[in-house]
Amino acid sequence: EADQSVGKIDQSHDDISQAWRKAYARLEVSTMVGARLVGSVDETTQRLTELRSVADQAFDHAIESDCAIAALEEAVDALRDCACEDPAMIEQINILEKRIDENARISSTVRTDINLMRSRVAVVSLAVTEQGEITNQISGELCSVQTALGSSEGAFQEMVKAAEDVSAILGQIREASGILAR
């Protein structure tokens, strides 16, 4: 009976050992995937920060363009005052004014598009930040699981040692009972 019990214990240890190795292998893969995910989120955050900076600079340039257009419109008004009813000059001023108006329209469209892009970047940045927080939580949990598996490995090794001790004691008991039986 003792031999059967030791055999069952050995089988249980083998099963536990196999399950532990599988769990540890899966944990290593999960940890590796988690690390890649954290790296990806960090890289995405960096790229979004760069994109936000570029969008802010483009918006600043669009504002400067609006200021330049306003200055040109003032200059056209001054030219119109100086034209003194000269038809050729008035025609050139009208052409210049149309081009300025076209540039103002384009500048306004660009500024609106840049503002939309900035808003979208802000929304995506918020989502990526939230994803980063979740990813960091998952990574922390994976580390906790890894620590727990490490602790369980120590306990498992102690169980294996105890089973080996029981086996050795049973061997000694068999020997003693063999000697007594002679």
mmCIF file of C-alpha atoms in Angstrom:
data_model
loop_
_atom_site.group_PDB
_atom_site.id
_atom_site.type_symbol
_atom_site.label_atom_id
_atom_site.label_comp_id
_atom_site.label_asym_id
_atom_site.label_seq_id
_atom_site.Cartn_x
_atom_site.Cartn_y
_atom_site.Cartn_z
ATOM 1 C CA GLU A 1 0.000 0.000 0.000
ATOM 2 C CA ALA A 2 2.830 2.319 0.825
ATOM 3 C CA ASP A 3 4.424 1.593 -2.558
ATOM 4 C CA GLN A 4 1.111 2.353 -4.299
ATOM 5 C CA SER A 5 0.759 5.603 -2.359
ATOM 6 C CA VAL A 6 4.316 6.604 -3.267
ATOM 7 C CA GLY A 7 3.560 5.702 -6.893
ATOM 8 C CA LYS A 8 0.462 7.923 -6.808
ATOM 9 C CA ILE A 9 2.473 10.721 -5.243
ATOM 10 C CA ASP A 10 5.157 10.334 -7.943
ATOM 11 C CA GLN A 11 2.475 10.411 -10.657
ATOM 12 C CA SER A 12 0.883 13.485 -9.068
ATOM 13 C CA HIS A 13 4.284 15.185 -8.928
ATOM 14 C CA ASP A 14 4.891 14.330 -12.577
ATOM 15 C CA ASP A 15 1.476 15.754 -13.511
ATOM 16 C CA ILE A 16 2.065 18.877 -11.407
ATOM 17 C CA SER A 17 5.536 19.285 -12.865
ATOM 18 C CA GLN A 18 4.228 19.008 -16.395
ATOM 19 C CA ALA A 19 1.391 21.460 -15.708
ATOM 20 C CA TRP A 20 3.819 23.860 -14.048
ATOM 21 C CA ARG A 21 6.188 23.752 -17.046
ATOM 22 C CA LYS A 22 3.284 24.433 -19.427
ATOM 23 C CA ALA A 23 2.048 27.316 -17.273
ATOM 24 C CA TYR A 24 5.530 28.778 -17.063
ATOM 25 C CA ALA A 25 6.038 28.484 -20.852
ATOM 26 C CA ARG A 26 2.704 30.207 -21.484
ATOM 27 C CA LEU A 27 3.566 32.883 -18.970
ATOM 28 C CA GLU A 28 6.888 33.536 -20.709
ATOM 29 C CA VAL A 29 5.074 33.939 -24.040
ATOM 30 C CA SER A 30 2.470 36.208 -22.415
ATOM 31 C CA THR A 31 5.201 38.281 -20.787
ATOM 32 C CA MET A 32 7.006 38.615 -24.115
ATOM 33 C CA VAL A 33 3.778 39.646 -25.879
ATOM 34 C CA GLY A 34 3.013 42.078 -23.037
ATOM 35 C CA ALA A 35 6.458 43.630 -23.348
ATOM 36 C CA ARG A 36 5.973 44.055 -27.091
ATOM 37 C CA LEU A 37 2.569 45.599 -26.482
ATOM 38 C CA VAL A 38 4.001 48.033 -23.931
ATOM 39 C CA GLY A 39 6.741 48.937 -26.425
ATOM 40 C CA SER A 40 4.167 49.424 -29.167
ATOM 41 C CA VAL A 41 2.002 51.643 -26.983
ATOM 42 C CA ASP A 42 5.051 53.685 -25.971
ATOM 43 C CA GLU A 43 6.109 54.075 -29.600
ATOM 44 C CA THR A 44 2.579 55.052 -30.637
ATOM 45 C CA THR A 45 2.457 57.622 -27.844
ATOM 46 C CA GLN A 46 5.769 59.069 -29.019
ATOM 47 C CA ARG A 47 4.567 59.251 -32.644
ATOM 48 C CA LEU A 48 1.323 60.925 -31.570
ATOM 49 C CA THR A 49 3.288 63.473 -29.549
ATOM 50 C CA GLU A 50 5.396 64.204 -32.638
ATOM 51 C CA LEU A 51 2.248 64.455 -34.782
ATOM 52 C CA ARG A 52 0.652 66.836 -32.282
ATOM 53 C CA SER A 53 3.783 69.007 -32.373
ATOM 54 C CA VAL A 54 3.754 69.112 -36.187
ATOM 55 C CA ALA A 55 0.023 69.923 -36.202
ATOM 56 C CA ASP A 56 0.563 72.715 -33.671
ATOM 57 C CA GLN A 57 3.357 74.170 -35.798
ATOM 58 C CA ALA A 58 1.196 73.949 -38.934
ATOM 59 C CA PHE A 59 -1.636 75.689 -37.089
ATOM 60 C CA ASP A 60 0.754 78.433 -35.959
ATOM 61 C CA HIS A 61 1.851 78.895 -39.595
ATOM 62 C CA ALA A 62 -1.801 79.081 -40.681
ATOM 63 C CA ILE A 63 -2.375 81.841 -38.111
ATOM 64 C CA GLU A 64 0.720 83.667 -39.401
ATOM 65 C CA SER A 65 -0.665 83.273 -42.927
ATOM 66 C CA ASP A 66 -3.943 84.868 -41.806
ATOM 67 C CA CYS A 67 -1.991 87.807 -40.383
ATOM 68 C CA ALA A 68 -0.062 88.163 -43.640
ATOM 69 C CA ILE A 69 -3.329 88.068 -45.620
ATOM 70 C CA ALA A 70 -4.810 90.767 -43.377
ATOM 71 C CA ALA A 71 -1.707 92.907 -43.969
ATOM 72 C CA LEU A 72 -2.030 92.366 -47.740
ATOM 73 C CA GLU A 73 -5.693 93.368 -47.625
ATOM 74 C CA GLU A 74 -4.723 96.591 -45.849
ATOM 75 C CA ALA A 75 -2.033 97.199 -48.471
ATOM 76 C CA VAL A 76 -4.566 96.646 -51.283
ATOM 77 C CA ASP A 77 -6.915 99.159 -49.632
ATOM 78 C CA ALA A 78 -4.041 101.683 -49.503
ATOM 79 C CA LEU A 79 -3.211 100.980 -53.165
ATOM 80 C CA ARG A 80 -6.857 101.447 -54.105
ATOM 81 C CA ASP A 81 -6.801 104.868 -52.417
ATOM 82 C CA CYS A 82 -3.678 105.753 -54.423
ATOM 83 C CA ALA A 83 -4.989 104.398 -57.740
ATOM 84 C CA CYS A 84 -6.639 107.735 -58.505
ATOM 85 C CA GLU A 85 -9.153 106.198 -60.816
ATOM 86 C CA ASP A 86 -6.411 104.769 -63.099
ATOM 87 C CA PRO A 87 -8.241 101.891 -64.843
ATOM 88 C CA ALA A 88 -5.101 99.813 -65.481
ATOM 89 C CA MET A 89 -4.016 100.093 -61.860
ATOM 90 C CA ILE A 90 -7.549 99.373 -60.577
ATOM 91 C CA GLU A 91 -7.659 96.252 -62.792
ATOM 92 C CA GLN A 92 -4.347 95.024 -61.345
ATOM 93 C CA ILE A 93 -5.568 95.759 -57.804
ATOM 94 C CA ASN A 94 -8.764 93.776 -58.486
ATOM 95 C CA ILE A 95 -6.707 90.797 -59.738
ATOM 96 C CA LEU A 96 -4.482 91.045 -56.672
ATOM 97 C CA GLU A 97 -7.542 91.253 -54.416
ATOM 98 C CA LYS A 98 -9.057 88.091 -55.994
ATOM 99 C CA ARG A 99 -5.820 86.207 -55.417
ATOM 100 C CA ILE A 100 -5.663 87.414 -51.819
ATOM 101 C CA ASP A 101 -9.288 86.310 -51.291
ATOM 102 C CA GLU A 102 -8.492 82.901 -52.788
ATOM 103 C CA ASN A 103 -5.467 82.554 -50.498
ATOM 104 C CA ALA A 104 -7.608 83.588 -47.507
ATOM 105 C CA ARG A 105 -10.193 80.923 -48.399
ATOM 106 C CA ILE A 106 -7.483 78.256 -48.768
ATOM 107 C CA SER A 107 -5.833 79.361 -45.523
ATOM 108 C CA SER A 108 -9.166 79.139 -43.705
ATOM 109 C CA THR A 109 -9.775 75.618 -45.080
ATOM 110 C CA VAL A 110 -6.277 74.522 -44.096
ATOM 111 C CA ARG A 111 -6.676 75.977 -40.599
ATOM 112 C CA THR A 112 -10.020 74.157 -40.183
ATOM 113 C CA ASP A 113 -8.497 70.890 -41.410
ATOM 114 C CA ILE A 114 -5.524 71.293 -39.078
ATOM 115 C CA ASN A 115 -7.863 71.977 -36.163
ATOM 116 C CA LEU A 116 -9.826 68.804 -36.970
ATOM 117 C CA MET A 117 -6.570 66.865 -37.153
ATOM 118 C CA ARG A 118 -5.466 68.280 -33.803
ATOM 119 C CA SER A 119 -8.784 67.218 -32.261
ATOM 120 C CA ARG A 120 -8.476 63.718 -33.689
ATOM 121 C CA VAL A 121 -4.892 63.428 -32.470
ATOM 122 C CA ALA A 122 -6.057 64.476 -28.990
ATOM 123 C CA VAL A 123 -8.785 61.799 -28.998
ATOM 124 C CA VAL A 124 -6.396 59.111 -30.239
ATOM 125 C CA SER A 125 -3.765 60.216 -27.718
ATOM 126 C CA LEU A 126 -6.304 59.834 -24.923
ATOM 127 C CA ALA A 127 -7.232 56.346 -26.162
ATOM 128 C CA VAL A 128 -3.574 55.335 -26.446
ATOM 129 C CA THR A 129 -2.898 56.670 -22.945
ATOM 130 C CA GLU A 130 -5.792 54.601 -21.581
ATOM 131 C CA GLN A 131 -4.513 51.569 -23.506
ATOM 132 C CA GLY A 132 -1.064 52.180 -22.048
ATOM 133 C CA GLU A 133 -2.487 52.197 -18.532
ATOM 134 C CA ILE A 134 -4.339 48.939 -19.165
ATOM 135 C CA THR A 135 -1.251 47.400 -20.743
ATOM 136 C CA ASN A 136 0.869 48.419 -17.759
ATOM 137 C CA GLN A 137 -1.699 46.871 -15.412
ATOM 138 C CA ILE A 138 -1.598 43.646 -17.416
ATOM 139 C CA SER A 139 2.196 43.653 -17.347
ATOM 140 C CA GLY A 140 2.103 44.123 -13.581
ATOM 141 C CA GLU A 141 -0.315 41.218 -13.237
ATOM 142 C CA LEU A 142 1.921 39.052 -15.433
ATOM 143 C CA CYS A 143 4.852 39.865 -13.156
ATOM 144 C CA SER A 144 2.732 38.911 -10.140
ATOM 145 C CA VAL A 145 1.810 35.619 -11.775
ATOM 146 C CA GLN A 146 5.453 35.025 -12.619
ATOM 147 C CA THR A 147 6.404 35.675 -8.986
ATOM 148 C CA ALA A 148 3.658 33.325 -7.802
ATOM 149 C CA LEU A 149 4.852 30.637 -10.212
ATOM 150 C CA GLY A 150 8.388 31.100 -8.933
ATOM 151 C CA SER A 151 7.150 30.662 -5.377
ATOM 152 C CA SER A 152 5.113 27.612 -6.343
ATOM 153 C CA GLU A 153 8.185 26.148 -8.022
ATOM 154 C CA GLY A 154 10.001 26.325 -4.679
ATOM 155 C CA ALA A 155 7.074 24.659 -2.909
ATOM 156 C CA PHE A 156 6.881 22.057 -5.638
ATOM 157 C CA GLN A 157 10.591 21.286 -5.274
ATOM 158 C CA GLU A 158 10.061 20.862 -1.525
ATOM 159 C CA MET A 159 7.214 18.426 -2.265
ATOM 160 C CA VAL A 160 9.450 16.456 -4.635
ATOM 161 C CA LYS A 161 12.163 16.324 -1.960
ATOM 162 C CA ALA A 162 9.623 15.143 0.641
ATOM 163 C CA ALA A 163 8.392 12.428 -1.758
ATOM 164 C CA GLU A 164 11.975 11.334 -2.356
ATOM 165 C CA ASP A 165 12.497 11.229 1.410
ATOM 166 C CA VAL A 166 9.332 9.127 1.812
ATOM 167 C CA SER A 167 10.577 6.833 -0.965
ATOM 168 C CA ALA A 168 13.959 6.503 0.748
ATOM 169 C CA ILE A 169 12.301 5.767 4.080
ATOM 170 C CA LEU A 170 10.064 3.160 2.439
ATOM 171 C CA GLY A 171 13.153 1.607 0.901
ATOM 172 C CA GLN A 172 14.764 1.450 4.311
ATOM 173 C CA ILE A 173 11.573 -0.038 5.772
ATOM 174 C CA ARG A 174 11.555 -2.688 3.010
ATOM 175 C CA GLU A 175 15.176 -3.483 3.737
ATOM 176 C CA ALA A 176 14.511 -3.736 7.467
ATOM 177 C CA SER A 177 11.447 -5.876 6.892
ATOM 178 C CA GLY A 178 13.491 -8.111 4.559
ATOM 179 C CA ILE A 179 16.152 -8.498 7.239
ATOM 180 C CA LEU A 180 13.510 -9.219 9.875
ATOM 181 C CA ALA A 181 11.810 -11.738 7.641
ATOM 182 C CA ARG A 182 15.055 -13.796 7.285
#
